Coordinates of N, CA, C and O and ligand atoms in Angstrom, one line a residue:
M1 N 35.3 -79.2 -59.4 CA 36.2 -79.4 -61.6 C 36.6 -80.8 -61.6 O 37.0 -81.7 -60.8
S2 N 36.4 -81.1 -63.2 CA 37.2 -82.4 -63.0 C 38.0 -81.8 -64.1 O 38.4 -81.0 -64.9
A3 N 38.5 -82.9 -64.6 CA 39.5 -83.0 -65.6 C 39.4 -82.7 -67.2 O 38.4 -83.1 -67.0
Q4 N 39.8 -81.3 -67.6 CA 39.5 -81.1 -68.7 C 40.4 -81.2 -70.1 O 41.9 -81.7 -69.5
R5 N 40.0 -81.5 -71.2 CA 41.2 -81.1 -72.5 C 42.3 -80.2 -72.3 O 41.9 -79.1 -72.3
A6 N 43.3 -80.7 -72.5 CA 44.5 -79.8 -72.1 C 45.5 -79.8 -73.8 O 45.3 -78.5 -73.8
C7 N 45.4 -80.8 -74.7 CA 45.9 -80.9 -75.9 C 45.3 -82.7 -75.9 O 45.1 -83.0 -75.4
G8 N 45.9 -82.4 -77.3 CA 45.6 -83.8 -78.1 C 47.1 -84.3 -77.9 O 48.1 -83.8 -77.9
V9 N 47.1 -86.0 -77.8 CA 48.3 -86.2 -77.9 C 49.7 -85.7 -79.1 O 50.6 -86.3 -78.9
A10 N 48.7 -86.3 -79.9 CA 49.4 -86.0 -81.4 C 50.2 -84.8 -81.2 O 51.0 -84.1 -82.0
E11 N 49.8 -83.5 -80.1 CA 50.2 -82.2 -80.3 C 51.8 -82.2 -79.8 O 52.4 -81.4 -79.6
L12 N 51.8 -83.6 -78.8 CA 53.2 -83.2 -78.3 C 54.6 -84.4 -79.2 O 54.4 -85.0 -79.4
E13 N 55.6 -83.3 -79.0 CA 56.8 -83.6 -79.6 C 57.6 -84.2 -78.6 O 57.7 -83.3 -77.7
Q14 N 58.4 -85.2 -78.8 CA 58.9 -85.4 -78.1 C 60.0 -84.5 -77.1 O 60.7 -83.7 -78.0
D15 N 60.3 -84.3 -75.9 CA 61.3 -83.2 -75.5 C 61.0 -82.2 -75.6 O 61.5 -80.9 -75.7
T16 N 60.0 -81.7 -76.2 CA 59.3 -80.2 -76.7 C 58.0 -79.5 -76.0 O 57.1 -80.2 -76.2
P17 N 58.0 -78.6 -74.6 CA 57.4 -78.4 -73.5 C 56.4 -78.0 -74.6 O 56.4 -77.1 -75.9
L18 N 54.9 -78.0 -74.7 CA 53.9 -77.2 -74.7 C 53.4 -76.8 -73.9 O 53.0 -77.0 -72.5
R19 N 52.7 -75.2 -73.9 CA 52.2 -74.4 -73.0 C 50.4 -74.3 -73.1 O 50.3 -73.9 -74.2
V20 N 50.1 -74.9 -72.0 CA 48.7 -74.4 -72.2 C 48.1 -73.2 -70.6 O 48.4 -73.9 -69.6
E21 N 46.7 -73.3 -71.5 CA 46.6 -72.5 -69.8 C 45.3 -72.9 -69.7 O 44.0 -73.2 -70.4
L22 N 44.9 -73.5 -68.4 CA 43.6 -74.5 -68.2 C 43.2 -73.4 -66.3 O 43.3 -73.3 -65.6
D23 N 41.9 -72.6 -66.9 CA 41.1 -72.2 -66.1 C 42.7 -70.7 -65.7 O 42.7 -70.8 -64.7
G24 N 43.0 -70.3 -66.5 CA 43.9 -69.0 -65.9 C 45.0 -70.4 -65.0 O 46.1 -68.8 -64.9
V25 N 45.7 -71.1 -65.5 CA 46.6 -71.9 -64.8 C 47.7 -72.5 -66.1 O 47.4 -73.2 -66.4
P26 N 48.6 -71.6 -65.9 CA 49.4 -72.3 -67.2 C 50.5 -73.2 -66.6 O 51.0 -72.9 -65.4
M27 N 50.6 -74.2 -67.6 CA 51.2 -75.3 -67.1 C 52.3 -75.6 -68.6 O 52.0 -75.2 -69.5
A28 N 53.6 -76.3 -67.9 CA 53.9 -77.2 -69.4 C 53.8 -78.5 -69.6 O 53.5 -79.2 -68.5
I29 N 53.5 -78.7 -70.6 CA 53.2 -80.0 -70.8 C 54.4 -81.1 -71.3 O 54.7 -80.5 -72.3
V30 N 54.9 -82.0 -71.0 CA 56.2 -82.4 -71.5 C 55.7 -83.6 -72.0 O 55.3 -85.3 -71.1
K31 N 56.1 -84.3 -73.1 CA 56.4 -85.8 -73.1 C 57.7 -86.2 -73.4 O 58.5 -85.6 -74.3
D32 N 58.1 -86.7 -72.4 CA 59.6 -87.3 -71.9 C 60.0 -88.3 -73.3 O 59.7 -89.2 -73.9
S33 N 61.6 -88.6 -73.1 CA 62.3 -89.7 -74.0 C 61.3 -90.9 -73.7 O 61.6 -91.9 -74.6
D34 N 60.7 -91.4 -73.1 CA 60.2 -92.4 -72.4 C 58.9 -92.6 -73.0 O 58.3 -93.4 -72.9
G35 N 58.3 -91.5 -73.5 CA 56.7 -91.2 -73.8 C 55.5 -90.8 -72.8 O 54.4 -90.7 -72.7
E36 N 56.2 -91.0 -71.4 CA 55.4 -90.6 -70.8 C 55.1 -89.1 -70.8 O 56.2 -87.9 -70.9
I37 N 53.9 -88.5 -70.1 CA 53.7 -87.3 -70.3 C 53.9 -86.5 -69.1 O 52.9 -87.5 -67.9
H38 N 53.8 -85.6 -69.0 CA 53.3 -84.6 -68.0 C 53.4 -83.3 -67.7 O 53.1 -82.8 -68.4
A39 N 52.9 -82.9 -66.5 CA 52.1 -81.7 -66.4 C 52.8 -80.5 -65.5 O 52.8 -81.6 -64.1
I40 N 53.4 -79.8 -65.6 CA 53.8 -79.1 -64.5 C 53.8 -77.5 -64.6 O 53.5 -77.0 -65.8
G41 N 53.5 -76.9 -63.4 CA 53.5 -75.3 -63.8 C 54.3 -74.8 -64.4 O 55.6 -75.1 -64.4
D42 N 53.8 -73.5 -65.2 CA 54.7 -73.2 -66.8 C 55.9 -72.2 -65.5 O 56.6 -71.4 -66.4
T43 N 55.5 -71.1 -64.9 CA 55.9 -70.4 -64.2 C 57.3 -70.7 -63.3 O 57.2 -71.3 -62.1
C44 N 58.6 -70.3 -63.6 CA 59.6 -70.9 -62.7 C 59.0 -70.0 -61.6 O 59.0 -68.8 -61.5
T45 N 59.9 -70.4 -60.8 CA 59.7 -70.0 -59.0 C 60.7 -69.3 -58.7 O 60.9 -68.4 -57.9
H46 N 61.8 -68.9 -59.3 CA 62.8 -68.2 -59.6 C 62.0 -66.6 -59.9 O 63.3 -65.9 -59.5
G47 N 61.7 -66.4 -61.4 CA 61.5 -65.3 -61.9 C 60.4 -66.0 -62.8 O 59.5 -66.9 -62.7
D48 N 59.7 -64.7 -63.2 CA 58.8 -64.6 -64.4 C 58.8 -64.9 -65.8 O 58.9 -64.2 -66.5
I49 N 59.5 -66.3 -65.4 CA 59.7 -66.9 -66.9 C 59.3 -68.0 -67.2 O 58.5 -69.0 -66.5
S50 N 58.6 -68.6 -68.5 CA 58.1 -69.7 -68.7 C 58.7 -70.9 -69.2 O 59.8 -70.8 -69.6
L51 N 58.7 -71.6 -68.1 CA 59.1 -72.7 -68.5 C 59.7 -73.5 -69.5 O 60.2 -74.7 -70.3
S52 N 58.1 -74.0 -70.2 CA 57.9 -74.0 -71.4 C 58.6 -73.8 -72.9 O 59.0 -74.1 -73.5
E53 N 59.6 -72.3 -72.4 CA 60.4 -71.7 -73.0 C 62.2 -72.6 -73.1 O 62.7 -72.3 -73.9
G54 N 62.1 -73.2 -71.7 CA 63.3 -74.0 -71.5 C 63.8 -75.2 -72.3 O 63.3 -75.4 -73.0
F55 N 64.5 -76.4 -71.5 CA 64.6 -77.3 -72.2 C 64.5 -78.6 -71.5 O 64.7 -78.4 -70.3
V56 N 64.0 -79.8 -72.2 CA 64.0 -80.7 -71.4 C 65.2 -81.0 -71.7 O 66.1 -82.1 -72.7
E57 N 65.5 -82.5 -69.9 CA 66.9 -83.4 -70.6 C 65.8 -84.5 -69.6 O 66.1 -84.3 -68.0
G58 N 65.7 -85.7 -69.9 CA 65.5 -87.2 -69.2 C 64.4 -86.6 -68.7 O 63.2 -86.3 -69.3
K59 N 63.6 -86.8 -67.5 CA 63.2 -86.3 -66.2 C 62.7 -84.5 -65.9 O 62.1 -84.4 -65.2
M60 N 63.7 -83.7 -66.7 CA 64.0 -82.4 -66.4 C 63.6 -81.7 -67.0 O 63.9 -81.6 -68.1
L61 N 62.8 -80.4 -66.5 CA 62.4 -79.0 -67.6 C 63.6 -78.0 -67.6 O 63.2 -77.4 -66.1
E62 N 64.5 -77.5 -67.7 CA 65.1 -76.7 -67.3 C 64.8 -75.0 -67.6 O 64.7 -74.8 -68.7
C63 N 65.2 -74.1 -66.4 CA 64.5 -72.7 -66.7 C 66.1 -72.6 -67.9 O 67.0 -72.3 -67.4
W64 N 65.5 -71.3 -68.8 CA 66.2 -70.9 -69.5 C 67.1 -69.8 -68.9 O 68.2 -69.5 -69.6
A65 N 66.4 -69.1 -68.2 CA 66.9 -67.8 -67.7 C 68.6 -67.5 -66.9 O 69.3 -67.5 -67.2
H66 N 67.8 -68.7 -66.0 CA 69.3 -68.8 -64.8 C 69.8 -70.1 -64.6 O 70.4 -70.7 -64.0
G67 N 69.0 -71.2 -65.1 CA 69.8 -73.0 -65.6 C 68.9 -73.8 -64.5 O 69.3 -75.1 -64.2
S68 N 67.9 -72.9 -63.3 CA 67.2 -74.2 -62.4 C 66.7 -75.3 -63.3 O 66.2 -74.9 -64.2
A69 N 67.1 -76.4 -63.0 CA 66.0 -77.3 -63.7 C 65.2 -78.2 -62.6 O 65.6 -78.2 -60.9
F70 N 64.0 -78.4 -63.2 CA 62.7 -78.9 -62.1 C 63.0 -80.7 -62.5 O 62.4 -80.4 -63.8
S71 N 62.3 -81.0 -61.6 CA 61.8 -82.4 -61.9 C 60.2 -82.4 -62.4 O 59.6 -81.5 -62.2
L72 N 60.4 -83.4 -63.4 CA 58.9 -83.2 -64.0 C 57.9 -84.1 -63.5 O 56.9 -84.3 -63.7
C73 N 58.6 -85.2 -62.7 CA 58.0 -85.6 -61.6 C 57.5 -85.1 -60.3 O 56.6 -86.0 -59.8
T74 N 58.3 -84.9 -59.4 CA 57.9 -84.0 -58.2 C 57.9 -82.6 -58.2 O 57.0 -81.8 -57.6
G75 N 58.4 -81.7 -59.4 CA 58.1 -80.0 -59.9 C 59.0 -79.8 -59.0 O 59.6 -78.3 -58.5
K76 N 60.1 -80.4 -58.1 CA 61.0 -79.7 -57.3 C 62.3 -79.1 -58.4 O 62.6 -79.8 -59.0
P77 N 63.0 -78.1 -57.9 CA 64.1 -77.3 -58.3 C 65.2 -78.4 -57.9 O 65.3 -78.8 -56.7
L78 N 65.9 -78.9 -58.9 CA 67.3 -79.2 -58.8 C 68.7 -78.7 -58.4 O 69.6 -79.5 -58.0
N79 N 68.6 -77.4 -58.4 CA 69.5 -76.7 -58.7 C 69.4 -75.2 -58.0 O 68.4 -75.1 -58.8
L80 N 70.1 -74.4 -57.7 CA 70.1 -73.0 -57.8 C 69.9 -72.4 -59.0 O 70.6 -72.9 -60.1
P81 N 69.4 -71.3 -59.2 CA 68.8 -70.4 -57.8 C 67.5 -70.8 -57.6 O 66.9 -70.1 -56.1
A82 N 66.8 -71.6 -58.2 CA 65.2 -71.5 -58.0 C 65.4 -72.4 -56.4 O 66.0 -73.7 -56.7
Y83 N 64.8 -72.2 -55.9 CA 64.2 -73.1 -54.5 C 63.0 -73.8 -54.3 O 62.8 -74.7 -53.3
E84 N 61.5 -73.1 -54.8 CA 60.3 -73.6 -54.3 C 60.4 -74.4 -55.7 O 60.3 -74.2 -56.6
P85 N 59.4 -74.9 -55.3 CA 58.7 -76.3 -56.2 C 57.6 -75.6 -57.1 O 57.1 -74.4 -56.4
V86 N 57.7 -76.0 -58.2 CA 56.2 -75.8 -58.8 C 55.3 -77.1 -58.8 O 55.6 -78.1 -58.2
P87 N 54.2 -76.2 -59.1 CA 53.0 -77.9 -58.6 C 53.2 -78.7 -60.0 O 53.6 -78.7 -61.0
V88 N 52.7 -79.8 -59.7 CA 52.8 -80.9 -60.6 C 51.5 -81.6 -60.8 O 50.6 -82.1 -59.6
Y89 N 51.0 -81.6 -61.7 CA 49.3 -81.8 -61.8 C 49.1 -83.5 -63.0 O 50.0 -83.5 -63.7
A90 N 48.2 -83.8 -62.5 CA 48.0 -85.3 -62.6 C 47.3 -85.8 -64.3 O 46.9 -84.8 -64.8
V91 N 47.8 -86.3 -64.7 CA 47.7 -86.0 -66.1 C 46.9 -87.7 -66.4 O 47.5 -89.0 -66.5
E92 N 45.7 -87.8 -67.1 CA 45.0 -88.3 -67.4 C 45.0 -88.1 -69.1 O 44.9 -87.8 -69.9
I93 N 45.1 -89.8 -69.8 CA 44.7 -90.1 -71.0 C 43.5 -90.7 -71.2 O 43.1 -91.7 -71.0
D94 N 42.8 -89.6 -72.4 CA 41.9 -90.5 -72.6 C 41.5 -90.4 -74.2 O 41.4 -89.6 -75.0
G95 N 41.8 -91.5 -74.7 CA 42.2 -91.6 -76.9 C 43.2 -90.9 -76.9 O 44.2 -91.4 -76.4
D96 N 42.5 -89.5 -77.9 CA 43.7 -89.0 -78.4 C 44.0 -87.9 -77.4 O 44.7 -86.9 -77.8
D97 N 43.1 -88.1 -76.2 CA 43.4 -86.4 -75.3 C 43.8 -86.6 -73.9 O 44.3 -87.2 -73.5
V98 N 44.8 -85.4 -73.7 CA 45.4 -85.3 -72.7 C 44.9 -84.3 -71.8 O 44.4 -83.0 -72.3
L99 N 44.1 -85.1 -70.7 CA 43.0 -84.5 -69.8 C 43.8 -84.0 -68.1 O 44.9 -84.7 -68.1
I100 N 43.9 -82.9 -68.4 CA 44.2 -82.3 -66.5 C 43.0 -81.6 -65.8 O 42.5 -80.6 -66.0
D101 N 43.0 -82.1 -64.7 CA 42.5 -81.0 -63.4 C 43.2 -79.9 -63.1 O 43.9 -79.8 -62.0
P102 N 43.0 -79.0 -63.8 CA 44.3 -77.5 -62.6 C 44.0 -77.3 -61.0 O 44.6 -76.6 -61.0
T103 N 43.2 -77.6 -61.0 CA 42.8 -77.3 -59.6 C 43.5 -78.4 -58.3 O 43.6 -78.4 -57.4
V104 N 44.0 -79.5 -59.4 CA 44.5 -80.4 -58.3 C 45.8 -81.0 -58.4 O 46.1 -81.2 -59.7
T105 N 46.6 -80.7 -57.4 CA 47.9 -80.8 -58.1 C 48.2 -82.2 -57.1 O 48.0 -82.8 -56.3
K106 N 49.1 -82.8 -57.9 CA 49.8 -84.3 -57.2 C 50.7 -83.8 -55.7 O 51.4 -83.0 -56.2
E107 N 50.0 -84.7 -54.8 CA 51.1 -85.0 -53.9 C 52.7 -85.6 -53.8 O 52.4 -87.0 -54.6
V108 N 53.3 -85.1 -54.0 CA 54.5 -85.9 -54.1 C 55.7 -85.2 -53.0 O 55.7 -85.0 -51.9
Ligands
LIG1 S1 64.0 -67.5 -63.4 FE1 64.2 -69.4 -63.7 S2 66.0 -69.6 -62.8 FE2 65.7 -67.7 -62.6

Protein backbone atom coordinates (compact mmCIF):
# COMPACT_ATOMS: atom_id res chain seq x y z
CA MET A 1 0.00 0.00 0.00
CA SER A 2 1.24 3.46 -0.71
CA ALA A 3 0.14 6.95 0.02
CA GLN A 4 -3.10 7.96 -1.63
CA ARG A 5 -4.93 11.23 -2.11
CA ALA A 6 -6.85 12.17 1.03
CA CYS A 7 -7.98 15.64 0.00
CA GLY A 8 -6.82 18.78 -1.72
CA VAL A 9 -4.65 21.23 0.18
CA ALA A 10 -7.14 23.96 -0.71
CA GLU A 11 -9.98 22.02 0.98
CA LEU A 12 -8.38 22.49 4.37
CA GLU A 13 -9.35 25.53 6.36
CA GLN A 14 -7.09 26.51 9.20
CA ASP A 15 -8.08 24.91 12.50
CA THR A 16 -11.12 23.19 10.92
CA PRO A 17 -10.76 19.40 10.92
CA LEU A 18 -11.73 17.47 7.82
CA ARG A 19 -12.89 13.87 8.21
CA VAL A 20 -11.77 11.48 5.50
CA GLU A 21 -11.83 7.72 5.20
CA LEU A 22 -9.06 5.93 3.35
CA ASP A 23 -9.54 2.18 2.88
CA GLY A 24 -12.08 2.25 5.70
CA VAL A 25 -9.73 4.05 8.09
CA PRO A 26 -11.31 7.22 9.47
CA MET A 27 -8.95 10.10 10.08
CA ALA A 28 -9.09 13.75 10.97
CA ILE A 29 -6.93 16.02 8.86
CA VAL A 30 -6.05 19.36 10.37
CA LYS A 31 -4.16 22.38 9.09
CA ASP A 32 -2.96 24.13 12.21
CA SER A 33 -2.32 27.82 12.75
CA ASP A 34 1.29 27.37 11.60
CA GLY A 35 0.04 25.96 8.30
CA GLU A 36 1.27 22.48 9.21
CA ILE A 37 -0.98 19.62 8.10
CA HIS A 38 -1.61 16.68 10.44
CA ALA A 39 -3.59 13.44 10.16
CA ILE A 40 -4.68 11.51 13.23
CA GLY A 41 -7.18 8.72 13.84
CA ASP A 42 -10.67 10.20 13.86
CA THR A 43 -12.20 8.07 16.59
CA CYS A 44 -11.75 9.24 20.17
CA THR A 45 -10.26 6.50 22.33
CA HIS A 46 -12.70 7.28 25.13
CA GLY A 47 -15.88 6.77 23.11
CA ASP A 48 -17.20 6.39 19.61
CA ILE A 49 -16.97 10.08 18.81
CA SER A 50 -15.56 11.65 15.67
CA LEU A 51 -12.67 13.89 16.67
CA SER A 52 -13.09 15.91 13.50
CA GLU A 53 -16.29 17.27 15.07
CA GLY A 54 -14.14 18.69 17.87
CA PHE A 55 -12.12 21.84 18.33
CA VAL A 56 -8.57 22.68 17.31
CA GLU A 57 -6.39 24.68 19.63
CA GLY A 58 -2.76 25.08 18.68
CA LYS A 59 -1.40 21.56 18.11
CA MET A 60 -4.33 19.84 19.85
CA LEU A 61 -7.69 18.48 18.75
CA GLU A 62 -10.23 18.37 21.54
CA CYS A 63 -13.07 15.86 21.65
CA TRP A 64 -16.37 17.71 22.10
CA ALA A 65 -17.94 14.95 24.18
CA HIS A 66 -15.89 14.97 27.38
CA GLY A 67 -13.01 17.30 26.64
CA SER A 68 -9.97 15.07 26.10
CA ALA A 69 -7.50 16.88 23.85
CA PHE A 70 -5.23 14.85 21.59
CA SER A 71 -1.84 16.01 20.37
CA LEU A 72 -1.85 16.43 16.59
CA CYS A 73 1.86 15.55 16.61
CA THR A 74 1.91 12.44 18.80
CA GLY A 75 -1.75 11.34 19.02
CA LYS A 76 -1.45 11.22 22.79
CA PRO A 77 -4.29 12.43 24.98
CA LEU A 78 -3.19 15.40 27.03
CA ASN A 79 -5.91 15.08 29.64
CA LEU A 80 -8.49 12.62 30.92
CA PRO A 81 -10.87 10.91 30.46
CA ALA A 82 -9.15 9.41 27.37
CA TYR A 83 -5.84 7.71 28.18
CA GLU A 84 -5.06 5.75 24.99
CA PRO A 85 -3.48 7.54 22.02
CA VAL A 86 -4.96 7.74 18.54
CA PRO A 87 -2.75 6.81 15.57
CA VAL A 88 -0.82 9.49 13.72
CA TYR A 89 -0.33 9.22 9.97
CA ALA A 90 2.50 10.62 7.87
CA VAL A 91 1.32 13.37 5.54
CA GLU A 92 2.89 14.07 2.17
CA ILE A 93 2.08 17.09 0.06
CA ASP A 94 2.24 16.53 -3.68
CA GLY A 95 1.42 19.74 -5.48
CA ASP A 96 -2.20 20.51 -4.58
CA ASP A 97 -2.87 17.14 -2.98
CA VAL A 98 -2.57 15.77 0.55
CA LEU A 99 -1.36 12.15 0.40
CA ILE A 100 -1.60 9.68 3.28
CA ASP A 101 -0.88 5.99 3.59
CA PRO A 102 -3.56 4.66 5.98
CA THR A 103 -1.57 1.50 6.68
CA VAL A 104 1.45 3.32 8.07
CA THR A 105 1.33 5.10 11.39
CA LYS A 106 4.13 7.33 12.55
CA GLU A 107 6.33 6.19 15.39
CA VAL A 108 6.06 8.90 18.00
S1 LIG B 1 -15.74 10.39 23.91
FE1 LIG B 1 -14.02 11.69 23.58
S2 LIG B 1 -13.50 12.36 25.60
FE2 LIG B 1 -15.20 11.05 25.91
